[in-house]
Amino acid sequence: MEEKDNNKAKPTSVDENSKNKQLKHFRSDGEDQYMTTDQGLRVNHTDDSLKAGQRGPTLMEDFHFREKMTHLDHESIPERVVHARGSGAHGYFQPYDSSLKEFTKAKFLTDPNTKTPVFVRFSTVAGSRGSADSVRDARGFATKFYTEEGNYDLVANNIPVFFIQDGIKFPDLVHAVKPEPDNEMPQASAAHDTFWDFISLMPESTHMIMWLLSDRAIPRSFRMMDGFGVHTFRFINEAGKSTFVKLHWRAMLGAHSLVWDEAQKLAGKDPDWHRRDLWEAIEMGDYPEYELSVQLVPEEDEFKYDFDLLDATKIIPEELVPLRPVGKMVLNRNPDNFFAETEQVAFHPGNLVPGIDVTNDPLLQGRLFSYLDTQINRFSSINFTEVPINRPLAPVHNHHGAGFMKMTIGKGKANYWPNSIGNGCPMMAPENMGGYVHHMEKVEGHKIRARSESFNDHYSQPTMFWNSLTEAEKDHLVSAAHFELGKVNIKAIRERQVANFYRVDPQFAALVAAGIGIKMPIDQDSEPTGNFVKDAASQKISQGKSVTESPSISMDKDKVEGSKSRRVAILIEDGFDYNEAMQVKEALEAAGVHAKIVSKVQGKRISSTGQELEVDMSHVTTGSVMFDAVYIPDGEKSVRKMMGMGDALHFVAEAFKHCKPIATSGFGINLFERAFVVGVNFADKESGKVVSHTGVITAGANADAGEFATKFVEAIKKHRHWDREKTMTPA
């Protein structure tokens, strides 16, 4: 009898280190190794895609670019890798007139009698679906136009430039800004070592970083946020003539921001702040409106400027090419189902219609591949276009095959072209019947991994950006840099980034350095690797038109004033002045302001004369960060109670600190004094005067309530009163 092999029956030996030992075989840190493709082929250049000439289009044969981008697109399922957290709304777009016919044959842009349905998705970029709305980040502003000629997608951002110049660097950017791979921290934040390590080694990112550190990166709401197509596209008219075009959305309410302290607190009070604001505004009839404007550059002027039109890290200053308003978009309907619409909507910058074409911008060329690949990965099917929110209004007829979740039912035998069995159908459409024809452009050049020298100036426009800001905006940008770089543990990274900022403006660099433990002057001989440019001025290849300052960059200089849809908290307790409160409330509502009654607890508050008011929100559920302004009616009993409430005092002090309009009358001035509202001229408590100073409106007990309300509304229209920052004592 054969002896049994007992070794086969023995269980695997397991201890607390077994799994760690198993995983050891799969770990790779890449240290002291050459970069390779997934096939083990060593890579000699990963900063530029393969192009037909330095300014030519990216070539499909670039297997390294496609492999690198495909990996990024397939790294996260089913959530979007970037722009995961979004909010959407339906609406329409209508052109003002037919004047764009001179430049484009796109019908939805040239027929003022047509309202084209749209679906817009706003989003943050870096965070997951579970992150907060109010984080410091760029915002997506993607619009799907359901035109009669097919779907057109304008996949925009709320910042007009981008971090990188070539799409092949997008995986590196996203990996750097996402939570660090060893500990998955931090969430929805660029304030960490890997991001700033990458940025400090990529001077082309400097312009975008200036915008990201500015107030633009913490918008007050999606309704008060501009959008930019970032890239230079082409308009094509009926004669086939091409015109370069930049596309811009401008919020009709103006572009306005949160302050950083406010944004951080909103992340705790209401992480859905932007989403809720958009939803509630539409439900209340405060429909968000945006004006579409274009900057048009004739083909013959392509090299007229001291920057390259194909460089996505540059803007065309409005002083050189003014904005031309062409139409308005109104968002007037919320989705019926978040997943079916907002989550499943799929955008792609290659969704074009006749009259609009792309350029050789190497970042745009990369996006033309990446977005389609991303959607295929998210939906696990090429048939995502058949999901209702993605279906075009234009009829669809083609020979595309089956595939997972195919929903349309194709009839007949012919699913190929050419065919005779199906009578040659669906047939080709000539250009005069709406067939899309790509713009004929001569392309020639050596196959090369390189970037045009015209892309090399990384500092002139960041300097222009800095010069364009007001003093308050500069202060905010420096404070943002202190926070972001203050979270960077590796000192060499902080030093490298300050050196980068020195090339933008020495004073700016010194202000940043003072807050993050870096000594000035910075050693200018210590250069980072990569595409770092030591002397930007020395490698400009064009001495074309330029500007050193552009006021339209500044949200403060270019401010749109208004009170419509602003939110005011009216703080009361028992014993408030009912007549004054109602008169001011009615004046606010007449100006389009939404006023909410806030008290210690919910229920009804009784006025000094016996009338009752229902409380909308309690101190536990709200805070000053959720309002644009604060008003405290007179009434000694009510005010005395609030003077003994920490929440009420904090409410006022915090609104004051955030430079918001605050108003009170009579005995209420005592509450302002108790809340450390200092450096402000108050009205005499018993007088008939109304005093407005740095957005603080006070009135004596005998003042006219109508005048008081009018001045309060005027202060609200200005949104923030930044001059207060220089005189106030922080709460």
XYZ file of C-alpha atoms in Angstrom:
731
model
C 0.000 0.000 0.000
C 1.359 3.407 -1.006
C 2.129 5.884 1.727
C -0.226 8.851 1.674
C 1.330 12.262 0.993
C 0.215 14.102 4.131
C 1.785 17.348 2.922
C -1.097 17.863 0.472
C -3.628 17.818 3.258
C -1.866 20.336 5.464
C -3.532 23.778 5.667
C -1.563 26.839 4.648
C 0.346 28.326 7.529
C -1.163 31.712 8.408
C -0.062 34.291 10.928
C -0.468 38.007 11.410
C 2.244 38.759 8.838
C 1.062 36.372 6.144
C -0.916 38.872 4.178
C 1.867 41.406 4.398
C 4.308 38.806 3.087
C 1.953 37.985 0.229
C 1.579 41.631 -0.740
C 5.329 42.126 -0.676
C 5.639 40.337 -4.010
C 3.326 42.864 -5.644
C 4.936 46.034 -4.345
C 7.059 48.286 -6.511
C 8.306 51.733 -5.592
C 10.188 52.494 -8.810
C 13.149 53.930 -6.928
C 16.387 53.935 -8.962
C 14.517 52.456 -11.931
C 13.852 53.741 -15.431
C 10.271 54.562 -16.374
C 8.764 52.025 -18.763
C 5.522 51.289 -20.548
C 3.382 48.403 -19.298
C 5.279 46.241 -21.779
C 8.605 47.047 -20.117
C 9.747 49.447 -22.832
C 11.855 52.252 -21.403
C 10.455 55.761 -21.882
C 12.744 58.651 -22.829
C 10.206 61.521 -22.734
C 6.858 61.822 -20.959
C 6.193 65.569 -21.000
C 4.942 65.950 -24.569
C 2.710 63.919 -26.829
C 3.922 62.834 -30.267
C 2.927 65.470 -32.824
C 3.186 66.229 -36.500
C 5.483 69.203 -36.001
C 5.868 71.260 -32.846
C 2.490 72.954 -33.295
C 0.811 70.069 -35.059
C -1.886 67.631 -33.908
C -1.207 64.692 -31.616
C -0.697 61.451 -33.530
C -2.754 58.312 -32.912
C 0.398 56.216 -33.114
C 1.632 57.650 -29.816
C 1.216 54.410 -27.866
C 2.838 55.853 -24.741
C 0.357 58.741 -24.548
C -2.624 56.459 -25.173
C -1.473 53.905 -22.607
C -0.810 56.625 -20.007
C -4.139 58.350 -20.585
C -6.106 55.092 -20.766
C -4.778 54.066 -17.376
C -5.956 57.329 -15.807
C -9.384 57.027 -17.405
C -9.852 53.511 -16.039
C -8.526 54.012 -12.524
C -11.798 54.667 -10.778
C -15.177 53.056 -11.286
C -17.890 54.027 -11.478
C -17.123 57.499 -10.131
C -15.495 60.028 -12.442
C -11.752 60.216 -11.815
C -12.051 64.001 -11.795
C -15.215 66.116 -11.575
C -16.769 63.375 -9.451
C -18.919 65.717 -7.358
C -21.380 67.601 -9.512
C -24.737 69.347 -9.653
C -26.913 69.704 -12.725
C -29.822 71.638 -14.142
C -31.861 71.906 -17.333
C -32.449 75.080 -19.273
C -32.147 76.693 -22.662
C -29.832 78.860 -24.727
C -30.981 81.585 -27.095
C -28.768 83.796 -29.302
C -29.402 87.530 -29.313
C -29.287 87.866 -33.104
C -27.905 86.269 -36.268
C -24.670 88.301 -36.404
C -22.437 85.251 -35.838
C -23.399 83.919 -39.291
C -20.395 85.846 -40.569
C -18.178 83.495 -38.559
C -20.016 80.181 -38.014
C -22.679 78.079 -39.644
C -23.674 76.545 -36.276
C -27.439 77.043 -36.363
C -27.975 77.138 -32.599
C -25.667 80.194 -32.432
C -27.195 82.110 -35.319
C -30.992 81.763 -35.084
C -32.422 84.182 -32.481
C -35.829 82.515 -32.757
C -34.514 79.173 -31.488
C -34.217 78.200 -27.827
C -31.848 75.266 -27.719
C -32.369 72.900 -24.738
C -29.299 72.490 -22.526
C -28.200 70.467 -19.545
C -25.423 71.925 -17.404
C -23.286 70.095 -14.868
C -21.230 72.121 -12.402
C -18.562 70.281 -10.455
C -15.447 70.385 -8.342
C -12.378 68.746 -9.864
C -10.223 66.990 -7.288
C -12.611 65.588 -4.672
C -14.727 62.466 -4.546
C -18.517 62.401 -4.722
C -18.584 62.604 -0.932
C -16.443 65.720 -0.595
C -17.714 69.187 0.272
C -18.881 71.761 -2.262
C -16.994 74.716 -0.820
C -13.417 73.419 -1.078
C -10.749 75.482 -2.827
C -10.698 74.020 -6.302
C -11.311 74.757 -9.936
C -14.939 74.144 -10.959
C -16.273 72.403 -14.020
C -18.946 74.179 -16.076
C -20.019 71.655 -18.734
C -22.931 72.424 -21.046
C -24.641 69.964 -23.368
C -26.566 71.702 -26.161
C -29.228 69.445 -27.684
C -29.156 71.108 -31.112
C -31.078 70.113 -34.239
C -27.748 69.134 -35.800
C -26.697 66.891 -32.917
C -25.290 67.335 -29.428
C -22.636 69.981 -28.884
C -20.685 69.936 -25.607
C -18.883 72.985 -24.260
C -16.812 71.397 -21.493
C -15.642 74.482 -19.628
C -14.125 75.464 -16.265
C -14.623 78.489 -14.034
C -10.971 79.437 -14.605
C -9.864 80.400 -18.133
C -6.487 78.650 -18.094
C -5.246 75.213 -17.087
C -2.294 73.686 -15.233
C -0.618 71.999 -18.183
C 0.003 72.552 -21.870
C -0.085 68.980 -23.161
C -2.660 66.283 -22.424
C 0.027 63.700 -21.755
C 0.732 65.454 -18.426
C -2.860 65.167 -17.232
C -2.368 61.789 -15.495
C 0.615 63.248 -13.630
C -1.390 66.301 -12.567
C -4.331 64.234 -11.348
C -2.123 61.764 -9.503
C -0.323 64.652 -7.803
C -3.466 66.501 -6.679
C -5.459 63.457 -5.596
C -5.063 62.067 -2.058
C -1.567 60.718 -1.586
C -1.408 57.020 -2.506
C 0.106 55.736 0.729
C -2.514 57.154 3.110
C -5.407 58.452 0.920
C -5.133 61.951 2.409
C -6.120 64.729 2.080
C -9.528 64.646 0.432
C -10.522 67.372 -2.047
C -7.502 69.497 -1.262
C -4.347 70.549 -3.077
C -2.658 71.470 0.212
C -0.187 68.598 0.393
C 3.319 67.615 -0.637
C 2.727 65.659 -3.839
C 0.684 68.389 -5.512
C 3.091 71.201 -4.742
C 6.066 69.011 -5.575
C 4.617 68.574 -9.059
C 3.591 72.219 -9.410
C 6.935 73.569 -8.247
C 8.615 71.480 -10.960
C 6.161 72.593 -13.667
C 6.442 76.357 -14.208
C 3.779 76.168 -16.927
C 1.328 75.703 -14.029
C 2.174 79.075 -12.481
C -0.623 81.019 -14.166
C -3.279 78.489 -13.163
C -1.934 78.407 -9.612
C -2.390 82.179 -9.338
C -6.045 81.790 -10.327
C -6.460 78.806 -7.986
C -5.090 80.740 -5.021
C -7.386 83.653 -5.810
C -10.989 84.069 -4.705
C -12.128 82.566 -8.039
C -11.470 79.117 -6.569
C -14.098 79.516 -3.814
C -17.216 80.789 -5.629
C -20.201 82.087 -3.656
C -22.483 79.869 -5.727
C -22.718 78.263 -9.146
C -25.096 81.093 -10.027
C -22.310 83.609 -9.397
C -19.541 81.795 -11.246
C -18.173 82.427 -14.737
C -17.235 79.682 -17.173
C -14.486 79.504 -19.782
C -13.893 77.114 -22.662
C -10.127 77.341 -21.843
C -9.014 76.256 -25.329
C -8.953 78.145 -28.580
C -11.480 76.573 -30.952
C -12.424 77.364 -34.537
C -15.614 78.803 -35.952
C -16.251 77.803 -39.591
C -18.700 79.771 -41.719
C -20.701 78.670 -44.788
C -17.828 79.661 -47.067
C -15.419 77.433 -45.122
C -13.503 80.357 -43.620
C -12.018 79.680 -40.191
C -11.862 82.104 -37.259
C -10.195 81.320 -33.957
C -12.585 81.646 -31.013
C -12.521 81.607 -27.214
C -15.878 80.945 -25.538
C -16.917 82.452 -22.209
C -19.920 82.177 -19.903
C -20.490 85.254 -17.738
C -22.867 84.958 -14.781
C -25.539 87.654 -15.052
C -25.396 88.075 -11.256
C -21.659 88.645 -11.530
C -18.778 86.520 -10.261
C -18.586 86.541 -6.460
C -16.710 84.505 -3.903
C -16.724 83.118 -0.423
C -13.932 83.998 1.961
C -11.695 81.108 2.977
C -12.803 80.992 6.601
C -16.399 80.962 5.417
C -15.726 78.180 2.900
C -14.153 75.970 5.562
C -17.072 76.433 7.938
C -19.621 75.782 5.206
C -17.955 72.423 4.589
C -19.139 71.498 8.083
C -22.418 73.423 8.295
C -23.616 72.370 4.858
C -21.244 70.354 2.634
C -23.931 70.529 -0.074
C -23.883 74.332 -0.087
C -23.513 74.908 -3.829
C -25.782 72.044 -4.772
C -28.496 73.224 -2.396
C -28.155 76.838 -3.513
C -28.611 75.882 -7.169
C -31.590 73.620 -6.456
C -33.382 76.093 -4.183
C -32.793 79.053 -6.500
C -34.431 77.214 -9.396
C -37.300 76.019 -7.211
C -37.918 79.620 -6.066
C -37.812 80.993 -9.606
C -34.422 82.708 -9.253
C -33.260 81.116 -12.468
C -29.491 81.252 -12.986
C -28.611 83.172 -16.143
C -25.352 83.286 -18.072
C -24.324 85.308 -21.086
C -22.281 83.571 -23.763
C -19.546 85.793 -25.147
C -16.815 85.102 -27.667
C -13.382 86.443 -28.471
C -12.779 86.213 -32.221
C -9.311 86.193 -33.812
C -8.945 86.064 -37.615
C -6.678 83.290 -38.870
C -4.269 85.842 -40.267
C -3.764 87.230 -36.736
C -2.751 83.863 -35.256
C 0.792 85.054 -34.463
C -0.094 88.639 -33.618
C 0.317 88.278 -29.849
C 3.219 87.566 -27.508
C 1.617 84.262 -26.510
C 0.460 81.253 -28.500
C -3.287 80.891 -29.093
C -2.859 77.115 -28.765
C -1.395 77.377 -25.254
C -4.075 76.492 -22.676
C -2.082 78.187 -19.905
C -2.718 81.604 -21.490
C -5.690 83.921 -21.841
C -6.386 86.494 -24.526
C -6.653 89.683 -22.460
C -9.909 91.490 -23.115
C -7.930 94.668 -23.750
C -6.525 92.987 -26.872
C -9.670 91.157 -28.013
C -12.888 92.421 -26.381
C -15.704 90.075 -25.470
C -18.581 89.934 -27.908
C -21.907 88.923 -26.246
C -23.844 86.505 -28.450
C -26.631 84.958 -26.369
C -28.024 83.975 -23.002
C -28.526 80.693 -21.167
C -31.236 80.272 -18.528
C -31.378 77.294 -16.156
C -35.021 76.841 -15.193
C -35.601 73.200 -14.257
C -34.088 70.846 -11.725
C -33.454 67.210 -12.633
C -36.121 64.659 -11.782
C -33.541 62.104 -10.710
C -29.960 62.880 -9.733
C -28.477 59.583 -10.854
C -30.378 59.264 -14.113
C -29.490 62.779 -15.204
C -26.709 64.549 -13.286
C -24.644 61.441 -12.627
C -25.179 59.754 -16.004
C -24.712 62.786 -18.229
C -21.601 62.240 -20.337
C -19.642 65.098 -21.889
C -16.967 65.087 -24.555
C -15.234 68.098 -26.182
C -15.313 66.141 -29.433
C -19.121 66.350 -29.544
C -19.219 69.022 -32.246
C -21.678 70.409 -34.779
C -21.069 71.958 -38.203
C -19.549 75.404 -37.738
C -17.366 74.501 -34.728
C -14.043 72.677 -34.918
C -11.007 72.027 -32.742
C -7.430 73.292 -32.993
C -4.044 71.668 -32.485
C -3.901 72.738 -28.831
C -2.066 69.688 -27.382
C -4.148 69.732 -24.207
C -7.371 69.751 -26.219
C -6.007 66.998 -28.470
C -5.504 64.846 -25.376
C -9.006 65.565 -24.083
C -10.495 64.459 -27.413
C -9.227 60.970 -26.621
C -9.606 60.942 -22.860
C -13.243 61.948 -22.471
C -14.652 59.261 -24.746
C -12.449 56.639 -23.139
C -13.568 57.792 -19.673
C -17.259 57.482 -20.503
C -16.791 53.988 -21.916
C -15.108 53.005 -18.670
C -17.735 54.609 -16.432
C -20.661 52.972 -18.191
C -18.893 49.705 -19.030
C -20.412 50.166 -22.466
C -20.052 52.200 -25.629
C -23.835 52.635 -25.574
C -23.819 55.386 -22.934
C -25.089 57.689 -25.684
C -28.427 55.873 -25.493
C -29.002 56.807 -21.849
C -31.889 59.316 -21.952
C -29.946 62.341 -20.666
C -27.284 61.769 -23.352
C -29.588 61.078 -26.303
C -29.509 63.798 -28.935
C -32.694 65.343 -30.221
C -31.370 64.898 -33.747
C -32.227 61.434 -35.174
C -29.479 58.806 -34.937
C -28.822 56.351 -37.765
C -25.588 54.383 -38.073
C -24.125 50.901 -38.272
C -22.756 50.721 -34.751
C -23.024 47.197 -33.445
C -24.551 45.621 -30.375
C -22.631 45.984 -27.139
C -23.700 45.919 -23.516
C -27.018 47.695 -22.825
C -27.872 48.370 -26.473
C -31.336 49.950 -26.365
C -32.255 50.791 -29.938
C -33.509 48.062 -32.239
C -31.876 48.138 -35.648
C -33.923 46.691 -38.519
C -32.754 45.100 -41.740
C -29.720 43.107 -42.832
C -27.262 45.836 -43.805
C -25.115 46.952 -40.868
C -22.135 47.992 -42.952
C -21.122 50.554 -45.565
C -21.189 50.500 -48.523
C -24.208 48.282 -49.051
C -26.792 47.592 -51.728
C -29.054 45.372 -49.619
C -30.162 48.405 -47.606
C -30.294 50.679 -50.664
C -27.108 52.374 -49.499
C -28.713 53.611 -46.293
C -28.085 55.291 -44.016
C -26.422 57.408 -46.679
C -23.659 59.985 -46.505
C -24.730 63.623 -46.013
C -22.988 66.220 -48.172
C -21.771 69.353 -46.431
C -24.724 71.384 -47.722
C -27.065 68.869 -46.093
C -25.436 69.144 -42.681
C -22.632 66.625 -43.090
C -19.746 67.477 -40.756
C -16.541 68.323 -42.594
C -13.333 68.959 -40.673
C -11.587 72.201 -41.423
C -8.907 71.674 -44.040
C -5.606 72.608 -42.475
C -2.163 71.922 -43.849
C -0.175 69.794 -41.403
C 3.438 68.816 -41.901
C 6.501 68.270 -39.800
C 8.797 65.694 -38.296
C 7.325 63.261 -35.801
C 8.657 64.652 -32.544
C 8.071 64.692 -28.800
C 8.534 68.369 -28.154
C 6.705 71.574 -27.374
C 6.645 74.669 -29.507
C 9.040 77.350 -28.279
C 6.098 79.736 -28.394
C 4.752 77.948 -25.297
C 7.811 78.762 -23.178
C 6.871 82.023 -21.454
C 5.459 80.851 -18.119
C 5.624 84.096 -16.136
C 4.379 87.120 -18.097
C 0.699 86.295 -17.707
C 0.974 85.326 -14.016
C 2.600 88.730 -13.493
C -0.268 90.330 -15.401
C -2.690 88.443 -13.161
C -0.998 89.733 -9.984
C -0.913 93.287 -11.324
C -4.629 93.152 -12.125
C -5.844 92.401 -8.606
C -6.982 94.865 -5.968
C -5.077 95.047 -2.684
C -7.771 93.008 -0.939
C -7.604 90.316 -3.609
C -3.811 90.207 -3.332
C -4.107 89.781 0.433
C -6.500 86.872 -0.032
C -4.184 85.223 -2.577
C -1.189 85.479 -0.250
C -3.231 84.053 2.637
C -4.310 81.168 0.407
C -0.666 80.463 -0.423
C 0.152 80.471 3.302
C -2.509 77.824 3.884
C -1.682 75.661 0.876
C 2.096 75.741 1.192
C 1.871 75.746 4.968
C 0.547 72.190 4.680
C 3.616 71.116 2.692
C 6.025 69.275 4.958
C 9.082 69.230 2.708
C 10.848 72.577 2.949
C 12.651 72.184 -0.385
C 9.267 72.129 -2.150
C 8.207 75.335 -0.420
C 11.498 76.973 -1.384
C 11.143 75.880 -4.981
C 7.633 77.280 -5.235
C 8.641 80.607 -3.684
C 11.435 80.774 -6.280
C 8.772 80.258 -8.916
C 6.679 83.060 -7.427
C 9.774 85.298 -7.377
C 9.775 85.177 -11.160
C 6.166 86.372 -11.095
C 6.753 89.252 -8.689
C 9.456 89.601 -5.996
C 7.094 91.346 -3.576
C 4.523 88.575 -3.977
C 7.196 85.955 -3.323
C 8.391 87.790 -0.219
C 4.866 87.994 1.174
C 4.340 84.271 0.633
C 7.750 83.368 2.048
C 7.092 85.329 5.236
C 4.181 83.075 6.100
C 5.715 79.669 5.388
C 9.143 79.861 7.010
C 11.170 80.551 3.884
C 13.980 83.109 3.910
C 14.448 85.663 1.189
C 16.183 86.164 -1.138
C 15.701 82.792 -2.800
C 18.711 81.096 -4.381
C 18.003 81.633 -8.084
C 20.744 79.208 -9.112
C 18.844 76.258 -7.717
C 16.728 75.203 -10.677
C 14.133 72.423 -10.713
C 14.200 69.779 -13.407
C 11.680 69.336 -16.202
C 10.452 72.211 -18.333
C 11.639 74.913 -15.937
C 12.400 78.252 -17.580
C 14.868 80.471 -15.738
C 14.408 83.672 -17.697
C 10.962 83.920 -19.249
C 11.723 87.094 -21.166
C 14.750 85.609 -22.879
C 12.826 82.898 -24.692
C 9.813 84.768 -26.065
C 9.843 84.130 -29.795
C 7.282 86.825 -30.517
C 7.155 90.475 -29.599
C 3.483 90.737 -30.441
C 0.709 92.536 -28.636
C 0.574 92.194 -24.862
C -0.683 93.947 -21.751
C 0.751 94.144 -18.242
C -2.606 94.529 -16.503
C -6.147 93.407 -17.306
C -8.845 94.792 -14.970
C -11.394 92.218 -16.169
C -9.362 89.556 -14.349
C -10.289 91.127 -11.012
C -13.674 90.151 -9.601
C -13.621 93.345 -7.552
C -12.782 95.746 -10.389
C -15.173 93.962 -12.748
C -17.870 93.578 -10.091
C -21.540 93.300 -11.010
C -23.649 94.834 -8.254
C -27.112 93.565 -7.392
C -29.385 92.311 -4.635
C -31.471 89.744 -6.514
C -31.584 86.329 -4.792
C -29.268 87.400 -1.962
C -30.059 85.949 1.473
C -30.421 87.961 4.663
C -30.744 86.634 8.208
C -33.082 88.619 10.484
C -32.072 87.852 14.076
C -34.836 88.226 16.660
C -35.934 87.079 20.090
C -39.120 87.893 22.008
C -39.590 91.646 22.314
C -38.419 92.721 18.840
C -39.816 95.781 17.029
C -42.447 94.251 14.732
C -43.234 97.319 12.618
C -39.606 98.041 11.838
C -38.808 94.409 11.154
C -41.714 94.007 8.713
C -40.993 97.268 6.912
C -37.362 96.310 6.361
C -38.300 92.733 5.417
C -40.757 93.973 2.807
C -38.165 96.374 1.386
C -35.648 93.539 1.142
C -38.102 91.255 -0.621
C -39.047 94.048 -3.029
C -35.355 94.207 -3.970
C -35.324 90.464 -4.710
C -33.679 89.523 -1.420
C -34.760 86.411 0.482
C -35.093 87.182 4.200
C -35.152 84.417 6.815
C -36.081 84.757 10.487
C -33.369 83.304 12.735
C -33.685 82.771 16.489
C -32.239 80.633 19.267
C -34.879 77.960 18.751
C -37.602 77.356 16.219
C -41.226 78.232 16.863
C -42.849 81.659 17.145
C -41.359 84.863 18.548
C -43.607 87.536 20.061
C -42.893 91.194 19.333
C -42.933 94.035 21.852
C -46.457 94.877 20.677
C -47.819 91.302 20.711
C -47.528 90.223 17.054
C -46.003 86.839 16.266
C -43.419 85.812 13.684
C -42.575 82.225 12.704
C -38.879 81.352 12.987
C -37.400 79.851 9.815
C -34.080 78.623 11.209
C -32.448 78.191 14.613
C -28.861 78.939 15.618
C -28.200 75.209 15.796
C -29.088 74.637 12.123
C -27.607 77.727 10.532
C -24.899 80.372 10.814
C -23.822 83.653 9.299
C -21.786 81.767 6.676
C -25.083 80.703 5.089
C -26.240 84.290 4.513
C -25.085 87.308 2.549
C -26.096 89.870 5.168
C -27.479 90.168 8.721
C -30.144 92.460 10.164
C -31.113 92.919 13.841
C -34.358 94.861 14.420
C -34.668 97.259 17.336
C -36.390 96.122 20.520
C -34.595 96.344 23.844
C -35.900 93.074 25.263
C -34.978 91.117 22.131
C -31.548 92.705 21.848
C -30.696 92.198 25.531
C -31.440 88.487 25.191
C -29.146 88.224 22.192
C -26.407 90.153 23.982
C -26.293 87.254 26.428
C -26.214 84.581 23.695
C -22.860 83.458 22.406
C -24.416 82.163 19.180
C -26.068 85.504 18.394
C -22.919 87.492 19.172
C -20.849 85.120 17.078
C -23.375 85.375 14.238
C -22.880 89.146 14.046
C -19.132 89.160 14.695
C -18.506 86.504 12.071
C -20.573 88.304 9.419
C -18.619 91.468 10.226
C -15.325 89.607 9.958
C -16.358 88.242 6.558
C -17.059 91.797 5.312
C -20.777 91.242 4.820
C -23.403 93.979 5.173
C -24.850 94.100 8.694
C -27.561 96.434 9.916
C -29.351 97.371 13.120
C -31.137 100.307 14.723
C -31.706 101.874 18.115
C -30.839 99.605 21.011
C -29.445 97.051 18.522
C -26.288 99.152 18.247
C -25.411 97.880 21.730
C -25.327 94.359 20.303
C -22.867 95.456 17.612
C -20.640 96.980 20.273
C -20.815 93.815 22.380
C -19.921 91.744 19.287
C -16.693 93.751 18.841
C -17.806 95.508 15.686
C -15.051 98.107 15.839
C -13.498 100.734 13.593
C -16.965 101.711 12.364
C -18.949 104.921 12.667
C -22.334 104.255 14.325
C -25.433 106.427 14.327
C -26.407 108.019 17.621
C -28.764 105.519 19.271
C -31.518 108.045 19.951
C -31.147 110.214 16.843
C -33.059 110.304 13.578
C -29.967 109.658 11.490
C -28.941 106.671 9.376
C -25.209 106.025 9.027
C -23.637 103.713 6.442
C -19.946 102.945 6.959
C -17.979 100.055 5.394
C -21.186 98.093 4.898
C -22.376 98.558 8.497
C -25.775 100.303 8.522
C -26.987 101.769 11.805
C -29.943 104.008 12.562
C -31.063 105.946 15.599
C -34.316 105.001 17.311
C -36.116 107.895 15.588
C -34.726 107.332 12.090
C -36.874 106.641 9.049
C -37.175 102.880 8.492
C -37.515 103.423 4.733
C -34.196 105.278 4.508
C -32.601 102.635 6.726
C -33.838 99.817 4.465
C -32.716 101.637 1.305
C -29.162 102.048 2.561
C -29.105 98.431 3.698
C -30.125 97.261 0.206
C -27.434 99.483 -1.320
C -24.837 97.819 0.920
C -26.122 94.356 -0.036
C -25.729 95.185 -3.736
C -22.000 95.670 -3.194
C -21.784 92.123 -1.786
C -18.560 92.485 0.250
C -16.954 95.506 1.844
C -13.267 94.642 1.667
C -12.132 98.032 2.979
C -13.298 96.791 6.382
C -10.441 94.258 6.495
C -7.873 96.985 7.127
C -9.613 98.427 10.182
C -11.513 95.670 11.927
C -10.403 93.544 14.834
C -10.946 89.860 13.962
C -13.760 88.206 15.857
